[in-house]
Amino acid sequence: MSEAALIERIAARGDGVTGDGRHVAGAVPGDRVRDDGILIPGPNRADPPCRHFGKCGGCQLQHVAEPALAEFVRDRVVGGLEGQGVAFGDVRPARLSPPQSRRRAALTALRTGKQVAIGFNAAQSNQIVDMRMCPLLVPELFALIEPVRELLVMIAQPRRPVKIKLQMLDQGVELILEGVKAEGLDAAMALQDFAGVNKLARFAIDQGDGLEILWQPEPPTMRFGDILVEVPPFAFLQPTEAGQAGLVDAVREAIGDAGAVADLFAGVGTFALSVQAGRRVYAAEGARDAIAALTAAANRQRALVAGEHRDLFRRPLVPAELDRFGAVILDPPRAGAEEQVKQLTASKTPVIAYVSCNPASFARDAKLLVEGGYRLDWVQPVGQFRWSTHVELAGRFSR
């Protein structure tokens, strides 16, 4: 029998890969795989902490030990850049969010008779893995799973999926149920009682005619720096507190003491409001409710932040606008910011802090920036979605 092949790395979808390019499901760097497919465990394996691992699609890498997991996150960034032929400076060690830190989740539920299954979908499937434990979610979110399960016996329609959105805000948990039917006085009273007993910050349902806010004792907020933002329902927030801190720290370092900063794809203000003290900030965002929340928060605090509702894919800032800023923060969706990046290469903007949730689109945009005269000084990989193949990062470009 020939010598067992060494697993050298983890591929983008979570398979182990040998030196000759063979993909092996469930393998970890340091494992060896025999010709007959039998795995010989190496030093980088860990015992999965969740009994659902292997079925639930929420995690792909619970069997990977911490050092190898961090190396995978870093390697995803390096591999993307090398694949595009981008010259880069330092790619720093990855910052991983700890277990039980995910403060935002979208789950699915399905009622069959008086039984309700709730959870993430199985990998590459619409089948729901009924959640009985979860080492990802913050305890406050997981504590709501059983109460929601009992509530859905009353208001979920048989065999019709219900979308469950959960998010931690300053005042507690925000819960949104989409695809339910709550008709009549008894149902209305039950929903009010549910929200009060579980001390929700906001409770909303969508019965097919749009979102109805049923419970909101006070405007729910999130704090960025020293500014409170009254956030719209299930507004996009970074999924973990540790991940947000890592990205904000990287952005602050990247922009340095720039006196005027543009935050493009600003959302509700994660970066604009975190870095605004002592400088002028322009924030642009395509989602109208998000930029309205950001602008209102800045105005209440009398911060020097100007918000604009602007579709940066169709109407990116042009060089004459960009040249007014000492630094630009970019935080685009997964598709990247190709049109805005093309305008930046024609500008005189000295520094770009680029935050990305997709190493592939980041590397594509980085190639354009480097070809346009920028250098990639450093990259900070961030593993917010622990045990997942999803990787985020922040990088600094300068010229």
Coordinates of C-alpha atoms in Angstrom, one line a residue:
M1 CA 0.0 0.0 0.0
S2 CA 1.3 3.5 -0.9
E3 CA 2.0 6.0 1.8
A4 CA -1.1 7.9 3.0
A5 CA -1.4 11.4 1.5
L6 CA -1.1 14.4 3.8
I7 CA -4.0 16.9 4.0
E8 CA -2.3 20.3 3.6
R9 CA -5.1 22.8 3.6
I10 CA -8.9 23.4 3.8
A11 CA -10.6 24.4 0.6
A12 CA -13.2 27.3 0.3
R13 CA -16.1 24.9 0.9
G14 CA -14.6 23.1 3.9
D15 CA -13.0 20.0 2.3
G16 CA -9.5 19.0 3.1
V17 CA -7.1 19.1 0.2
T18 CA -4.0 17.0 -0.4
G19 CA -0.8 18.3 -2.1
D20 CA -1.9 16.8 -5.4
G21 CA -5.3 18.5 -5.2
R22 CA -7.4 15.7 -4.0
H23 CA -10.5 16.9 -2.0
V24 CA -11.5 14.9 1.1
A25 CA -14.7 15.7 3.0
G26 CA -14.2 16.1 6.7
A27 CA -10.4 16.2 6.5
V28 CA -8.2 18.6 8.4
P29 CA -4.6 19.8 7.8
G30 CA -2.3 17.2 9.4
D31 CA -4.7 14.3 8.7
R32 CA -3.6 11.6 6.2
V33 CA -5.9 9.8 3.8
R34 CA -5.2 6.3 2.5
D35 CA -5.9 5.1 -1.0
D36 CA -9.0 3.4 0.2
G37 CA -10.4 6.8 1.6
I38 CA -9.8 6.0 5.2
L39 CA -8.7 9.1 7.2
I40 CA -5.9 8.9 9.7
P41 CA -6.5 11.7 12.2
G42 CA -3.8 14.3 12.7
P43 CA -3.1 16.9 15.5
N44 CA -5.5 19.6 14.2
R45 CA -8.8 17.8 14.8
A46 CA -11.3 18.8 17.5
D47 CA -14.4 17.2 18.9
P48 CA -17.5 19.0 17.4
P49 CA -19.3 20.8 20.3
C50 CA -22.8 20.4 18.7
R51 CA -24.7 17.2 18.2
H52 CA -26.2 18.6 15.0
F53 CA -22.8 19.0 13.4
G54 CA -22.7 17.2 10.1
K55 CA -26.4 17.7 9.4
C56 CA -27.0 21.4 10.2
G57 CA -25.8 23.8 7.5
G58 CA -24.9 26.5 10.0
C59 CA -21.4 25.1 10.6
Q60 CA -18.9 23.4 8.4
L61 CA -15.7 23.4 10.5
Q62 CA -16.5 22.3 14.1
H63 CA -14.1 19.4 13.7
V64 CA -11.2 21.8 13.1
A65 CA -9.0 22.8 16.1
E66 CA -8.6 26.5 16.9
P67 CA -5.2 27.2 15.4
A68 CA -6.1 25.4 12.2
L69 CA -9.4 27.3 12.0
A70 CA -7.6 30.6 12.3
E71 CA -5.2 29.6 9.7
F72 CA -8.0 28.6 7.3
V73 CA -9.6 32.1 7.7
R74 CA -6.2 33.7 6.9
D75 CA -5.5 31.4 4.0
R76 CA -8.8 32.3 2.4
V77 CA -7.7 35.9 2.2
V78 CA -4.2 35.0 1.0
G79 CA -5.5 32.6 -1.6
G80 CA -7.9 35.1 -3.0
L81 CA -5.2 37.7 -3.4
E82 CA -2.7 35.2 -4.9
G83 CA -5.3 34.0 -7.3
Q84 CA -5.7 37.5 -8.7
G85 CA -2.0 38.1 -8.7
V86 CA -2.2 41.0 -6.3
A87 CA 0.9 42.1 -4.5
F88 CA 0.2 42.6 -0.8
G89 CA 1.9 43.5 2.4
D90 CA 1.1 41.9 5.8
V91 CA -1.8 39.5 6.1
R92 CA -2.3 39.4 9.9
P93 CA -3.4 36.5 12.0
A94 CA -7.1 36.0 12.0
R95 CA -9.4 37.3 14.7
L96 CA -12.0 34.7 15.5
S97 CA -15.3 35.4 17.3
P98 CA -15.8 33.0 20.4
P99 CA -18.5 30.4 20.7
Q100 CA -22.0 31.6 21.8
S101 CA -21.3 35.1 20.3
R102 CA -23.6 35.2 17.2
R103 CA -26.1 37.9 18.0
R104 CA -28.0 37.8 14.7
A105 CA -29.6 34.8 13.0
A106 CA -32.3 33.9 10.4
L107 CA -33.9 30.5 11.0
T108 CA -36.7 28.6 9.4
A109 CA -39.6 26.8 11.1
L110 CA -42.1 24.3 9.8
R111 CA -45.3 23.0 11.6
T112 CA -46.5 19.5 11.1
G113 CA -49.5 18.8 13.3
K114 CA -48.6 20.0 16.8
Q115 CA -44.9 19.6 16.1
V116 CA -42.7 22.5 15.1
A117 CA -39.2 22.1 13.8
I118 CA -36.9 25.2 14.0
G119 CA -33.4 25.6 12.9
F120 CA -30.9 26.2 10.1
N121 CA -31.3 24.3 6.9
A122 CA -29.3 21.1 6.3
A123 CA -26.3 21.7 4.0
Q124 CA -27.3 22.2 0.4
S125 CA -30.9 21.3 1.3
N126 CA -34.3 22.9 2.3
Q127 CA -34.6 20.4 5.1
I128 CA -34.7 22.0 8.5
V129 CA -32.4 20.6 11.2
D130 CA -34.5 20.9 14.4
M131 CA -32.4 22.9 16.8
R132 CA -32.0 21.4 20.3
M133 CA -28.7 23.1 21.0
C134 CA -26.5 25.7 19.3
P135 CA -23.0 26.7 20.4
L136 CA -23.1 29.6 17.9
L137 CA -25.9 31.8 19.2
V138 CA -25.7 34.1 22.2
P139 CA -27.7 32.5 25.1
E140 CA -30.4 35.2 24.9
L141 CA -31.3 34.2 21.3
F142 CA -31.1 30.4 21.9
A143 CA -33.4 30.8 25.0
L144 CA -36.2 32.0 22.7
I145 CA -36.2 28.9 20.5
E146 CA -38.5 26.8 22.7
P147 CA -41.0 29.7 23.5
V148 CA -41.2 30.5 19.8
R149 CA -41.7 26.8 19.0
E150 CA -44.7 26.8 21.4
L151 CA -46.1 30.0 19.9
L152 CA -45.9 28.7 16.3
V153 CA -48.1 25.8 17.2
M154 CA -50.9 28.5 17.3
I155 CA -50.0 30.8 14.5
A156 CA -47.9 28.8 11.9
Q157 CA -49.8 27.4 9.0
P158 CA -49.3 23.6 8.5
R159 CA -46.4 22.7 6.2
R160 CA -45.8 26.3 5.2
P161 CA -42.3 27.6 6.2
V162 CA -42.0 30.5 8.7
K163 CA -38.9 32.7 8.6
I164 CA -37.6 33.6 12.1
K165 CA -35.3 36.6 12.4
L166 CA -33.5 37.1 15.7
Q167 CA -31.2 40.0 16.7
M168 CA -29.8 41.3 19.9
L169 CA -30.2 45.0 20.4
D170 CA -29.4 47.2 23.4
Q171 CA -32.8 46.7 25.0
G172 CA -33.0 42.9 24.4
V173 CA -34.0 40.6 21.6
E174 CA -35.7 41.7 18.4
L175 CA -38.0 38.9 17.0
I176 CA -39.6 39.0 13.5
L177 CA -41.8 36.2 12.2
E178 CA -42.6 36.1 8.5
G179 CA -45.3 33.8 7.0
V180 CA -47.6 33.4 10.0
K181 CA -51.4 33.9 10.5
A182 CA -52.5 35.5 13.7
E183 CA -56.2 36.3 13.4
G184 CA -58.7 37.2 16.0
L185 CA -58.6 38.6 19.5
D186 CA -57.2 35.5 21.2
A187 CA -54.2 35.4 18.8
A188 CA -53.6 39.2 19.3
M189 CA -53.6 38.8 23.1
A190 CA -51.4 35.8 22.9
L191 CA -48.8 37.7 20.9
Q192 CA -48.8 40.6 23.3
D193 CA -48.4 38.3 26.2
F194 CA -45.6 36.4 24.5
A195 CA -43.6 39.6 23.9
G196 CA -44.1 40.8 27.5
V197 CA -43.2 37.5 29.1
N198 CA -40.1 37.2 27.0
K199 CA -39.1 40.8 27.5
L200 CA -38.6 41.5 23.8
A201 CA -37.1 44.7 22.6
R202 CA -39.3 44.5 19.4
F203 CA -41.7 42.0 18.1
A204 CA -43.0 42.1 14.5
I205 CA -44.9 39.7 12.2
D206 CA -45.5 39.6 8.5
Q207 CA -48.7 37.8 7.5
G208 CA -48.2 38.5 3.8
D209 CA -49.2 42.2 3.8
G210 CA -46.0 43.7 5.2
L211 CA -44.4 44.0 8.5
E212 CA -46.5 44.8 11.6
I213 CA -44.8 45.9 14.7
L214 CA -46.8 44.5 17.6
W215 CA -44.5 45.3 20.5
Q216 CA -41.9 48.0 21.0
P217 CA -41.9 49.5 24.5
E218 CA -39.2 52.0 23.4
P219 CA -37.2 52.6 20.2
P220 CA -34.6 49.8 20.0
T221 CA -31.1 51.0 19.6
M222 CA -27.5 50.0 18.9
R223 CA -24.5 52.0 20.1
F224 CA -21.7 52.9 17.8
G225 CA -19.0 54.8 19.6
D226 CA -20.8 57.3 21.7
I227 CA -23.9 57.5 19.5
L228 CA -27.2 55.6 19.8
V229 CA -29.0 54.6 16.6
E230 CA -32.7 53.8 16.6
V231 CA -32.3 50.8 14.2
P232 CA -35.0 49.8 11.7
P233 CA -36.5 46.2 11.9
F234 CA -33.7 43.6 11.4
A235 CA -31.3 46.3 10.1
F236 CA -28.0 44.9 9.1
L237 CA -25.5 44.7 12.0
Q238 CA -22.2 42.9 12.3
P239 CA -23.1 39.4 13.5
T240 CA -20.9 39.4 16.6
E241 CA -19.7 42.0 19.0
A242 CA -16.1 40.7 18.8
G243 CA -16.2 40.8 15.0
Q244 CA -17.5 44.3 14.9
A245 CA -14.8 45.4 17.3
G246 CA -12.1 43.8 15.2
L247 CA -13.4 45.5 12.0
V248 CA -13.8 48.9 13.6
D249 CA -10.3 48.7 15.1
A250 CA -8.9 47.9 11.7
V251 CA -10.8 50.8 10.0
R252 CA -9.6 53.3 12.7
E253 CA -6.0 52.2 12.2
A254 CA -6.3 52.3 8.4
I255 CA -7.7 55.9 8.2
G256 CA -5.4 57.2 10.9
D257 CA -5.9 60.9 11.6
A258 CA -7.7 61.8 8.3
G259 CA -9.7 64.9 9.0
A260 CA -12.5 64.2 6.4
V261 CA -13.7 60.7 5.7
A262 CA -16.3 59.2 3.3
D263 CA -18.1 56.0 4.5
L264 CA -19.5 54.3 1.4
F265 CA -22.2 51.6 1.9
A266 CA -22.5 53.0 5.4
G267 CA -25.6 51.0 6.6
V268 CA -26.9 52.3 9.9
G269 CA -23.5 53.7 10.8
T270 CA -21.2 51.0 12.1
F271 CA -18.1 52.7 10.9
A272 CA -19.2 56.3 10.2
L273 CA -20.4 56.8 13.8
S274 CA -17.6 54.8 15.4
V275 CA -14.9 57.0 13.8
Q276 CA -16.7 60.4 13.7
A277 CA -15.2 62.0 16.8
G278 CA -12.9 64.8 15.9
R279 CA -13.5 64.6 12.1
R280 CA -16.1 65.3 9.4
V281 CA -17.7 62.2 7.9
Y282 CA -19.8 61.8 4.8
A283 CA -22.0 58.6 4.8
A284 CA -23.7 57.2 1.7
E285 CA -26.1 54.2 1.7
G286 CA -28.6 52.8 -0.8
A287 CA -31.1 51.6 1.8
R288 CA -33.4 54.5 2.7
D289 CA -34.4 53.4 6.2
A290 CA -30.8 52.7 7.2
I291 CA -29.4 56.1 6.1
A292 CA -32.4 57.8 7.7
A293 CA -31.6 56.1 11.0
L294 CA -27.9 57.0 10.7
T295 CA -28.6 60.7 9.9
A296 CA -31.1 61.1 12.7
A297 CA -28.7 59.6 15.2
A298 CA -25.9 61.9 14.1
N299 CA -28.2 65.0 14.2
R300 CA -29.4 64.2 17.8
Q301 CA -25.7 64.0 18.9
R302 CA -24.8 67.1 16.7
A303 CA -22.0 65.0 15.2
L304 CA -20.3 66.3 12.0
V305 CA -21.8 63.4 9.9
A306 CA -23.7 64.2 6.6
G307 CA -25.8 61.3 5.3
E308 CA -27.0 60.8 1.7
H309 CA -29.4 58.2 0.3
R310 CA -27.4 57.1 -2.8
D311 CA -27.2 54.0 -4.9
L312 CA -23.4 53.6 -5.2
F313 CA -23.7 50.8 -7.8
R314 CA -25.6 53.1 -10.2
R315 CA -24.1 56.4 -9.0
P316 CA -20.7 56.0 -7.4
L317 CA -18.8 59.0 -6.1
V318 CA -16.7 60.4 -8.9
P319 CA -13.1 61.7 -8.5
A320 CA -14.1 65.3 -8.0
E321 CA -16.1 64.2 -5.0
L322 CA -13.6 61.7 -3.7
D323 CA -10.7 64.1 -3.8
R324 CA -12.3 66.1 -0.9
F325 CA -11.6 63.2 1.5
G326 CA -8.4 62.2 3.3
A327 CA -9.7 58.6 3.5
V328 CA -12.5 56.5 2.2
I329 CA -14.2 53.6 4.0
L330 CA -15.7 50.9 1.7
D331 CA -18.0 48.2 3.1
P332 CA -19.9 46.8 0.1
P333 CA -22.2 43.7 -0.1
R334 CA -20.7 40.4 -1.2
A335 CA -20.6 41.4 -4.9
G336 CA -17.9 44.0 -4.1
A337 CA -17.7 47.6 -5.3
E338 CA -16.3 47.4 -8.8
E339 CA -17.9 50.6 -10.2
Q340 CA -16.9 52.6 -7.1
V341 CA -13.4 51.2 -7.2
K342 CA -12.9 52.3 -10.8
Q343 CA -13.7 55.9 -9.7
L344 CA -11.3 55.6 -6.8
T345 CA -8.4 54.6 -9.1
A346 CA -9.0 57.8 -11.0
S347 CA -9.1 59.9 -7.8
K348 CA -6.4 61.3 -5.6
T349 CA -7.8 59.7 -2.4
P350 CA -4.7 58.8 -0.4
V351 CA -6.1 56.0 1.8
I352 CA -8.9 53.4 1.5
A353 CA -10.1 51.2 4.3
Y354 CA -11.9 48.3 2.6
V355 CA -14.1 46.0 4.6
S356 CA -15.3 42.9 2.9
C357 CA -17.4 39.8 3.5
N358 CA -16.1 38.0 0.5
P359 CA -12.4 37.4 -0.1
A360 CA -13.0 36.7 -3.8
S361 CA -14.7 40.0 -4.6
F362 CA -12.2 41.8 -2.4
A363 CA -9.3 40.3 -4.3
R364 CA -10.9 41.3 -7.6
D365 CA -11.3 44.9 -6.4
A366 CA -7.9 44.9 -4.9
K367 CA -6.4 44.0 -8.3
L368 CA -8.1 47.1 -9.8
L369 CA -6.9 49.3 -7.0
V370 CA -3.3 48.1 -7.2
E371 CA -3.3 48.4 -11.0
G372 CA -4.6 52.0 -10.5
G373 CA -1.7 53.0 -8.3
Y374 CA -2.6 51.9 -4.8
R375 CA -0.6 49.4 -2.7
L376 CA -2.2 47.0 -0.3
D377 CA -0.4 47.7 3.0
W378 CA -2.1 45.1 5.2
V379 CA -5.1 42.9 5.7
Q380 CA -6.9 41.9 8.9
P381 CA -8.9 38.6 8.4
V382 CA -11.9 38.2 10.7
G383 CA -13.8 35.0 11.4
Q384 CA -17.1 36.3 12.7
F385 CA -19.1 33.3 11.5
R386 CA -17.3 30.8 13.7
W387 CA -16.9 27.2 12.3
S388 CA -18.1 28.5 8.9
T389 CA -16.4 28.9 5.6
H390 CA -17.6 32.5 5.5
V391 CA -14.7 34.9 5.9
E392 CA -14.6 38.7 6.5
L393 CA -11.7 41.1 6.4
A394 CA -10.5 44.7 6.5
G395 CA -7.6 46.0 4.4
R396 CA -5.7 49.2 4.0
F397 CA -4.8 50.7 0.6
S398 CA -2.6 53.8 0.2
R399 CA -0.8 55.8 -2.4

